[in-house]
Coordinates of N, CA, C and O in Angstrom, one line a residue:
M1 N 16.7 -49.1 -55.2 CA 17.6 -48.8 -54.1 C 17.8 -47.3 -53.9 O 17.8 -46.7 -52.9
A2 N 17.6 -46.7 -55.1 CA 17.9 -45.2 -55.2 C 16.5 -44.6 -54.6 O 16.7 -43.4 -53.9
L3 N 15.4 -45.2 -54.8 CA 14.0 -44.8 -54.1 C 14.1 -44.7 -52.6 O 13.7 -43.9 -52.1
S4 N 14.6 -46.1 -52.1 CA 14.5 -46.0 -50.6 C 15.5 -44.9 -50.0 O 15.3 -44.7 -48.7
S5 N 16.7 -44.8 -50.5 CA 17.5 -44.1 -50.0 C 17.2 -42.7 -50.2 O 17.6 -41.6 -49.1
L6 N 16.3 -42.3 -50.7 CA 15.7 -40.7 -50.9 C 14.5 -40.6 -49.6 O 14.4 -39.5 -49.4
K7 N 14.0 -41.5 -49.4 CA 13.0 -41.6 -48.5 C 13.5 -41.2 -47.0 O 12.9 -40.5 -46.2
V8 N 14.6 -41.6 -46.7 CA 15.3 -41.5 -45.3 C 15.7 -40.0 -45.3 O 15.2 -39.6 -44.1
P9 N 16.2 -39.5 -46.0 CA 16.6 -38.1 -45.9 C 15.5 -37.3 -45.8 O 15.4 -36.3 -45.0
L10 N 14.4 -37.4 -46.8 CA 13.0 -36.8 -46.5 C 12.3 -36.9 -45.4 O 12.0 -35.9 -44.7
A11 N 12.3 -37.9 -44.9 CA 11.8 -38.1 -43.4 C 12.7 -37.4 -42.4 O 12.0 -36.8 -41.5
A12 N 13.6 -37.5 -42.6 CA 14.7 -36.7 -41.5 C 14.4 -35.4 -41.6 O 14.6 -34.6 -40.6
E13 N 14.6 -34.9 -42.8 CA 14.4 -33.2 -43.3 C 13.0 -32.8 -42.5 O 12.9 -31.9 -41.9
K14 N 12.0 -33.7 -42.9 CA 10.6 -33.2 -42.2 C 10.7 -33.1 -40.7 O 10.1 -32.2 -40.3
M15 N 11.5 -34.3 -39.9 CA 11.5 -34.1 -38.7 C 12.2 -32.9 -38.2 O 11.9 -32.3 -37.4
M16 N 13.2 -32.6 -38.9 CA 13.8 -31.4 -38.6 C 13.2 -30.1 -38.8 O 13.2 -29.2 -37.8
I17 N 12.5 -30.1 -39.7 CA 11.6 -29.0 -40.0 C 10.6 -28.7 -38.8 O 10.3 -27.8 -38.1
K18 N 9.9 -30.0 -38.4 CA 8.9 -29.9 -37.2 C 9.7 -29.7 -36.0 O 9.0 -28.8 -35.3
Q19 N 10.9 -29.9 -35.5 CA 11.7 -29.5 -34.7 C 11.8 -28.2 -34.3 O 11.8 -27.5 -33.5
Q20 N 12.2 -27.6 -35.5 CA 12.4 -25.9 -35.7 C 11.4 -25.2 -35.5 O 11.2 -24.2 -35.0
A21 N 10.1 -25.8 -36.0 CA 8.8 -25.1 -35.9 C 8.6 -25.0 -34.4 O 8.0 -24.1 -33.8
L22 N 8.7 -26.2 -33.8 CA 8.4 -26.5 -32.3 C 9.4 -25.5 -31.4 O 8.8 -24.6 -30.6
K23 N 10.7 -25.4 -31.9 CA 11.6 -24.5 -31.0 C 11.1 -23.3 -31.2 O 11.1 -22.3 -30.3
S24 N 10.6 -22.7 -32.4 CA 10.3 -21.3 -32.6 C 9.1 -21.0 -31.9 O 9.1 -20.0 -31.4
F25 N 8.1 -22.0 -31.9 CA 6.9 -21.7 -31.1 C 7.4 -21.5 -29.6 O 6.8 -20.6 -29.2
F26 N 8.0 -22.4 -29.0 CA 8.2 -22.3 -27.7 C 9.3 -21.1 -27.3 O 9.0 -20.6 -26.5
G27 N 10.0 -20.9 -28.1 CA 10.6 -19.7 -28.1 C 9.8 -18.2 -27.9 O 10.1 -17.6 -27.3
S28 N 8.9 -18.3 -28.8 CA 8.0 -17.0 -29.0 C 6.9 -17.1 -27.6 O 7.0 -16.1 -27.1
V29 N 6.7 -18.5 -26.9 CA 5.9 -18.2 -25.8 C 6.6 -17.8 -24.8 O 6.1 -16.9 -24.1
M30 N 8.0 -18.3 -24.8 CA 8.6 -18.0 -23.6 C 9.2 -16.6 -23.6 O 9.1 -15.7 -22.4
T31 N 9.3 -15.9 -25.0 CA 9.8 -14.4 -25.0 C 8.4 -13.6 -24.5 O 8.4 -12.6 -23.8
A32 N 7.0 -14.2 -24.8 CA 6.0 -13.4 -24.5 C 5.9 -13.6 -22.9 O 5.3 -12.5 -22.2
V33 N 6.0 -14.6 -22.4 CA 5.9 -14.6 -20.8 C 6.7 -13.9 -19.9 O 6.7 -13.3 -19.2
L34 N 7.9 -14.1 -20.7 CA 9.1 -13.1 -20.1 C 8.8 -11.7 -20.1 O 8.8 -10.9 -19.0
G35 N 8.6 -11.1 -21.3 CA 8.0 -9.9 -21.6 C 6.7 -9.4 -20.4 O 6.7 -8.4 -19.9
F36 N 6.0 -10.4 -20.5 CA 4.7 -10.2 -19.3 C 5.2 -9.7 -18.0 O 4.8 -9.0 -17.4
A37 N 6.0 -10.8 -17.7 CA 6.6 -10.7 -16.1 C 7.3 -9.4 -15.9 O 7.4 -9.0 -14.6
I38 N 8.3 -9.1 -17.0 CA 8.9 -7.8 -16.9 C 7.7 -6.5 -16.7 O 8.3 -5.8 -16.1
G39 N 6.9 -6.6 -17.4 CA 5.8 -5.5 -17.5 C 5.2 -5.4 -16.0 O 5.0 -4.3 -15.3
I40 N 5.0 -6.5 -15.6 CA 4.2 -6.8 -14.2 C 5.1 -6.2 -13.0 O 4.7 -5.4 -12.3
A41 N 6.4 -6.6 -13.1 CA 7.5 -6.4 -12.3 C 7.6 -4.7 -12.3 O 7.7 -4.0 -11.3
A42 N 7.7 -4.3 -13.6 CA 7.8 -2.7 -13.7 C 6.7 -2.0 -13.3 O 7.0 -0.9 -12.4
L43 N 5.3 -2.6 -13.4 CA 4.3 -1.8 -12.8 C 4.4 -1.7 -11.4 O 4.2 -0.6 -10.7
Y44 N 4.7 -3.0 -10.6 CA 4.8 -2.8 -9.2 C 5.7 -2.1 -8.6 O 5.8 -1.5 -7.8
G45 N 6.9 -2.2 -9.5 CA 8.2 -1.2 -9.0 C 7.8 0.2 -9.1 O 8.3 1.0 -8.2
W46 N 6.9 0.9 -10.1 CA 6.6 1.8 -10.4 C 5.7 2.4 -9.1 O 5.6 3.6 -8.7
Q47 N 4.7 1.6 -8.9 CA 3.7 1.8 -7.9 C 4.3 2.0 -6.6 O 4.1 2.9 -5.8
Y48 N 5.3 1.2 -6.6 CA 6.2 1.2 -5.0 C 6.8 2.4 -4.8 O 6.7 3.1 -3.7
A49 N 7.7 2.7 -6.0 CA 8.3 3.9 -6.0 C 7.6 5.2 -5.7 O 8.2 6.4 -5.2
N50 N 6.3 5.1 -6.1 CA 5.5 6.3 -6.2 C 4.4 6.5 -5.1 O 3.5 7.1 -5.3
Q51 N 4.6 5.7 -4.0 CA 3.7 5.5 -2.9 C 3.9 6.9 -2.0 O 4.9 7.3 -2.0
P52 N 2.8 7.4 -1.7 CA 2.6 8.6 -0.9 C 3.5 8.5 0.4 O 3.4 7.2 0.9
P53 N 4.3 9.1 0.9 CA 4.7 8.8 2.6 C 3.7 8.5 3.5 O 2.7 9.1 3.4
T54 N 4.1 7.6 4.5 CA 3.2 7.2 5.5 C 3.0 8.4 6.4 O 2.3 8.9 7.1
V55 N 4.2 9.2 6.8 CA 4.4 10.3 7.9 C 4.6 11.2 7.2 O 5.5 11.5 6.3
I56 N 3.8 12.3 7.3 CA 4.1 13.7 6.6 C 4.2 14.7 7.8 O 3.3 14.6 8.9
E57 N 4.9 15.8 7.4 CA 4.7 17.1 8.5 C 3.9 18.4 8.0 O 4.2 18.4 6.9
M58 N 3.2 18.5 8.7 CA 2.4 19.7 8.2 C 1.9 20.6 9.7 O 1.9 20.1 10.8
D59 N 1.3 21.6 9.6 CA 0.7 22.6 10.3 C -0.7 21.9 10.9 O -1.7 21.8 10.4
T60 N -0.6 21.3 12.1 CA -1.9 20.8 12.6 C -2.3 21.5 13.9 O -3.1 21.1 14.6
S61 N -2.0 22.7 14.0 CA -2.3 23.5 15.3 C -4.0 23.7 15.3 O -4.5 23.7 16.2
A62 N -4.6 23.8 14.2 CA -5.9 24.0 14.0 C -6.8 22.7 14.7 O -7.8 22.9 15.1
H63 N -6.0 21.7 14.4 CA -6.7 20.2 14.8 C -6.6 20.3 16.6 O -7.4 19.6 17.0
F64 N -5.4 21.0 17.0 CA -5.3 20.8 18.3 C -5.7 21.7 19.3 O -5.8 21.9 20.3
A65 N -6.3 22.9 18.6 CA -6.9 24.3 19.3 C -8.1 24.0 20.1 O -7.7 24.3 21.3
A66 N -8.8 22.9 19.9 CA -9.9 22.6 20.8 C -9.7 21.2 21.8 O -10.9 20.9 22.2
T67 N -8.5 21.0 21.9 CA -8.3 19.8 22.8 C -7.0 19.9 23.8 O -6.3 20.3 23.1
D68 N -7.1 19.1 24.8 CA -5.8 19.0 25.4 C -5.1 17.7 25.2 O -4.1 17.6 25.7
K69 N -5.6 16.9 24.1 CA -5.0 15.6 23.9 C -3.8 15.8 23.2 O -3.7 16.7 22.3
R70 N -2.8 15.0 23.0 CA -1.8 15.2 22.3 C -1.8 14.2 21.2 O -0.9 14.3 20.0
L71 N -2.8 13.3 20.8 CA -3.2 12.2 19.9 C -4.4 12.6 19.3 O -5.7 12.6 20.3
I72 N -4.6 12.7 18.0 CA -6.1 12.9 17.3 C -6.0 11.8 16.3 O -5.1 11.6 15.5
L73 N -7.2 11.1 16.5 CA -7.3 10.0 15.5 C -8.8 10.3 14.7 O -9.7 10.5 15.3
Y74 N -8.7 10.6 13.4 CA -9.8 10.4 12.5 C -9.9 9.3 11.8 O -9.3 8.4 11.3
S75 N -11.5 8.8 12.1 CA -11.7 7.5 11.9 C -13.3 7.4 11.5 O -14.0 8.5 11.5
A76 N -13.5 6.3 11.3 CA -15.3 5.8 11.0 C -15.6 4.8 11.9 O -14.6 3.9 12.0
S77 N -16.8 4.5 12.2 CA -17.3 3.3 13.0 C -16.9 1.9 12.4 O -16.8 1.0 13.0
W78 N -17.1 2.0 11.0 CA -17.1 0.8 10.1 C -15.5 0.4 9.5 O -15.2 -0.9 9.1
C79 N -14.6 1.2 10.2 CA -13.4 1.0 9.6 C -12.4 -0.2 10.4 O -12.1 0.4 11.6
Q80 N -12.3 -1.0 9.9 CA -11.2 -2.2 10.6 C -9.9 -1.7 11.0 O -9.4 -2.2 11.6
Y81 N -9.4 -0.9 10.0 CA -8.1 -0.3 10.3 C -8.0 0.7 11.3 O -7.1 0.8 11.9
C82 N -9.2 1.3 11.5 CA -9.1 2.4 12.5 C -9.3 1.6 13.8 O -8.7 2.2 14.8
D83 N -10.0 0.4 14.0 CA -10.2 -0.2 15.0 C -8.9 -0.9 15.6 O -8.5 -1.0 16.6
K84 N -8.1 -1.3 14.4 CA -6.8 -1.6 14.8 C -5.8 -0.8 15.5 O -5.2 -1.0 16.5
V85 N -6.0 0.5 14.8 CA -5.2 1.6 15.7 C -6.0 1.9 17.0 O -4.8 2.0 18.0
K86 N -7.1 2.0 17.2 CA -7.6 2.3 18.4 C -7.2 1.2 19.5 O -6.9 1.5 20.6
N87 N -7.0 0.0 19.2 CA -6.9 -1.0 19.8 C -5.3 -0.9 20.3 O -5.0 -1.3 21.4
Y88 N -4.7 -0.5 19.6 CA -3.0 -0.4 19.9 C -2.8 0.6 20.8 O -2.2 0.5 21.9
L89 N -3.8 1.8 20.9 CA -3.6 3.0 21.6 C -4.1 2.7 22.9 O -3.5 2.9 23.9
N90 N -5.2 1.9 22.9 CA -5.8 1.7 24.0 C -4.9 0.5 25.0 O -4.8 0.6 26.1
K91 N -4.5 -0.4 24.1 CA -3.6 -1.5 24.7 C -2.2 -0.8 25.6 O -1.7 -1.3 26.4
H92 N -1.8 0.4 24.7 CA -0.6 0.9 25.4 C -1.3 2.1 26.5 O -0.2 2.9 26.8
Q93 N -2.3 2.3 26.6 CA -3.0 3.0 27.5 C -2.8 4.6 27.3 O -2.5 5.3 28.2
L94 N -2.7 5.0 25.7 CA -2.5 6.2 25.6 C -4.0 7.0 25.2 O -4.9 6.4 24.7
V95 N -3.9 8.1 25.7 CA -5.2 9.1 25.8 C -5.2 9.6 24.4 O -4.1 10.5 23.7
F96 N -6.3 9.4 23.7 CA -6.1 10.1 22.4 C -7.7 10.7 22.1 O -8.7 10.2 22.8
E97 N -7.9 11.6 21.4 CA -9.4 12.1 20.8 C -9.7 11.3 19.6 O -9.0 11.5 18.7
N98 N -10.8 10.7 19.7 CA -11.4 10.0 18.3 C -12.5 10.9 17.6 O -13.3 11.4 18.2
R99 N -12.2 11.2 16.4 CA -13.0 11.9 15.6 C -13.7 11.2 14.5 O -12.7 10.8 13.7
D100 N -14.8 11.0 14.6 CA -15.6 10.3 13.4 C -15.8 11.1 12.3 O -16.5 12.1 12.5
I101 N -15.5 10.9 11.3 CA -15.3 11.7 9.9 C -16.8 11.7 9.4 O -17.3 12.7 8.6
E102 N -17.5 10.8 9.7 CA -19.1 10.6 9.3 C -20.1 11.3 10.4 O -21.1 11.2 10.3
S103 N -19.6 11.8 11.5 CA -20.3 12.9 12.4 C -20.9 13.6 11.8 O -20.5 14.4 10.6
A104 N -22.0 14.5 12.4 CA -22.7 15.3 11.9 C -21.8 16.9 12.1 O -22.3 17.8 11.7
D105 N -21.0 16.6 12.9 CA -20.1 17.8 13.4 C -19.5 18.5 12.2 O -18.5 18.0 11.6
P106 N -19.9 19.7 11.7 CA -19.1 20.1 10.4 C -17.6 20.6 10.8 O -17.0 20.6 10.0
K107 N -17.2 20.8 12.0 CA -16.0 21.3 12.1 C -15.1 20.3 12.2 O -13.9 20.1 11.4
V108 N -15.8 18.8 12.5 CA -14.8 17.7 12.2 C -14.6 17.6 10.8 O -13.4 16.9 10.5
Q109 N -15.3 17.5 10.0 CA -15.4 17.3 8.6 C -14.5 18.5 7.9 O -13.8 18.1 7.0
Q110 N -14.6 19.7 8.4 CA -13.9 20.5 7.8 C -12.3 20.3 8.2 O -11.6 20.4 7.4
L111 N -11.9 20.1 9.4 CA -10.6 19.8 10.0 C -10.1 18.4 9.1 O -9.1 18.6 8.7
F112 N -10.7 17.6 9.0 CA -10.5 16.5 8.3 C -10.1 16.7 6.7 O -8.9 16.3 6.3
Q113 N -10.9 17.6 6.0 CA -10.6 17.9 4.8 C -9.2 18.8 4.8 O -8.6 18.6 3.7
T114 N -8.9 19.4 5.8 CA -7.7 20.3 5.6 C -6.3 19.4 5.7 O -5.4 19.8 5.1
L115 N -6.6 18.0 6.0 CA -5.6 17.1 5.9 C -5.1 16.8 4.5 O -4.1 16.1 4.4
G116 N -6.1 16.9 3.5 CA -6.0 16.5 2.3 C -5.8 14.8 2.3 O -5.2 14.4 1.2
A117 N -6.6 14.2 3.2 CA -6.5 12.7 2.9 C -7.4 12.2 2.2 O -8.5 12.7 2.1
E118 N -7.0 10.9 1.5 CA -7.8 10.0 0.8 C -8.6 9.1 1.7 O -9.4 8.3 0.8
G119 N -8.1 8.9 2.6 CA -8.5 7.5 3.4 C -8.5 7.9 5.1 O -7.9 8.7 5.5
I120 N -9.0 6.9 5.7 CA -8.7 6.9 6.9 C -8.0 5.6 7.7 O -8.2 4.4 6.6
P121 N -7.4 5.4 8.7 CA -7.3 6.3 9.9 C -6.3 7.4 9.5 O -5.4 7.0 8.7
Q122 N -6.4 8.6 10.1 CA -5.4 9.5 10.0 C -5.1 9.7 11.4 O -6.1 10.3 12.2
I123 N -3.8 9.8 11.9 CA -3.3 9.7 13.4 C -2.5 11.0 13.4 O -1.7 11.4 12.6
L124 N -2.9 12.1 14.1 CA -2.3 13.2 14.3 C -1.3 13.3 15.8 O -2.1 13.1 16.8
I125 N 0.0 13.4 15.6 CA 0.9 13.7 16.8 C 1.7 14.8 16.5 O 2.6 14.8 15.9
G126 N 1.3 15.8 17.3 CA 2.2 17.0 17.2 C 1.9 17.6 15.7 O 0.9 17.8 15.3
N127 N 3.0 18.1 14.8 CA 2.8 18.4 13.8 C 3.1 17.2 12.7 O 3.4 17.4 11.5
K128 N 2.9 16.1 13.1 CA 3.0 14.7 12.0 C 1.7 14.3 11.8 O 0.9 14.0 13.0
V129 N 1.5 13.6 10.8 CA 0.3 13.1 10.3 C 0.9 11.7 9.8 O 1.4 11.6 9.1
I130 N 0.0 10.6 10.5 CA 0.4 9.1 10.1 C -0.7 8.8 9.2 O -1.8 8.6 9.6
R131 N -0.5 8.7 8.0 CA -1.7 8.0 7.1 C -1.8 6.6 7.0 O -0.7 5.7 6.7
G132 N -3.1 6.0 7.5 CA -3.2 4.7 7.4 C -2.8 3.9 8.7 O -2.4 4.7 9.6
A133 N -3.1 3.0 8.8 CA -3.0 1.9 10.0 C -1.5 1.3 10.0 O -1.2 0.1 10.1
D134 N -0.4 2.4 9.9 CA 1.0 2.0 10.0 C 1.4 2.1 11.2 O 2.0 3.0 12.0
L135 N 1.4 1.0 12.0 CA 1.6 0.8 13.5 C 3.0 1.0 13.8 O 3.3 1.4 14.9
A136 N 3.8 0.5 12.9 CA 5.3 0.6 13.2 C 5.7 2.2 13.0 O 6.5 2.8 13.9
A137 N 5.3 2.8 12.1 CA 5.5 4.3 12.0 C 4.8 5.1 13.3 O 5.4 6.1 14.0
L138 N 3.8 4.6 13.9 CA 2.9 5.1 14.8 C 3.9 4.8 16.0 O 4.0 5.8 16.8
E139 N 4.4 3.7 16.4 CA 5.2 3.5 17.3 C 6.6 4.4 17.3 O 7.0 4.8 18.4
D140 N 7.1 4.4 16.3 CA 8.2 5.3 16.0 C 8.0 6.7 16.5 O 8.7 7.3 17.1
E141 N 7.0 7.1 16.0 CA 6.6 8.5 16.4 C 6.3 8.6 17.9 O 6.7 9.8 18.3
L142 N 5.7 7.7 18.5 CA 5.4 7.8 19.9 C 6.6 7.8 20.7 O 6.8 8.5 21.6
K143 N 7.7 7.0 20.3 CA 8.9 6.9 20.9 C 9.7 8.0 20.8 O 10.1 8.3 21.7
K144 N 9.7 8.6 19.6 CA 10.3 9.9 19.5 C 9.9 11.3 20.4 O 10.5 11.8 20.9
R145 N 8.7 11.1 20.7 CA 8.0 12.1 21.7 C 7.6 11.6 23.3 O 7.1 12.1 24.0
Q146 N 8.5 10.4 23.4 CA 8.5 9.9 24.7 C 7.1 9.5 25.2 O 6.8 9.8 26.3
L147 N 6.2 9.3 24.2 CA 4.5 8.9 24.7 C 4.6 7.5 25.0 O 3.7 7.0 25.4
L148 N 5.5 6.6 24.6 CA 5.4 5.2 24.7 C 6.7 4.5 25.6 O 7.8 4.9 25.5

């Protein structure tokens, strides 16, 4: 009788040890997953907080010196985002000068470089430069200048 009464507590103790091991394992996995999720969220938060501004103010007088247009678009023929901006401007019947940054004209390339831009499209309206195909920012700027 003494032998069988010892087997039950040993079996229960082994079961408790297994349960504790499982809890510890799942706790470690959940901690790792949570840590990973927090790391990813922090990375995206950092990238979002450090985005360059879409609209910047700068001296664009050299760009407008040889044109009577109030809008200049720096683009490339293969750029789908540039096409998006062109379609928007054409839809609203806005007159603009399109300057292809891949043209053989060294003046266009030189002027584009003065913008310090890393991509296209670049939209110039007065002393403002809109970087990228941000149509909301473009619309705001056009309304401020009563062009829309």
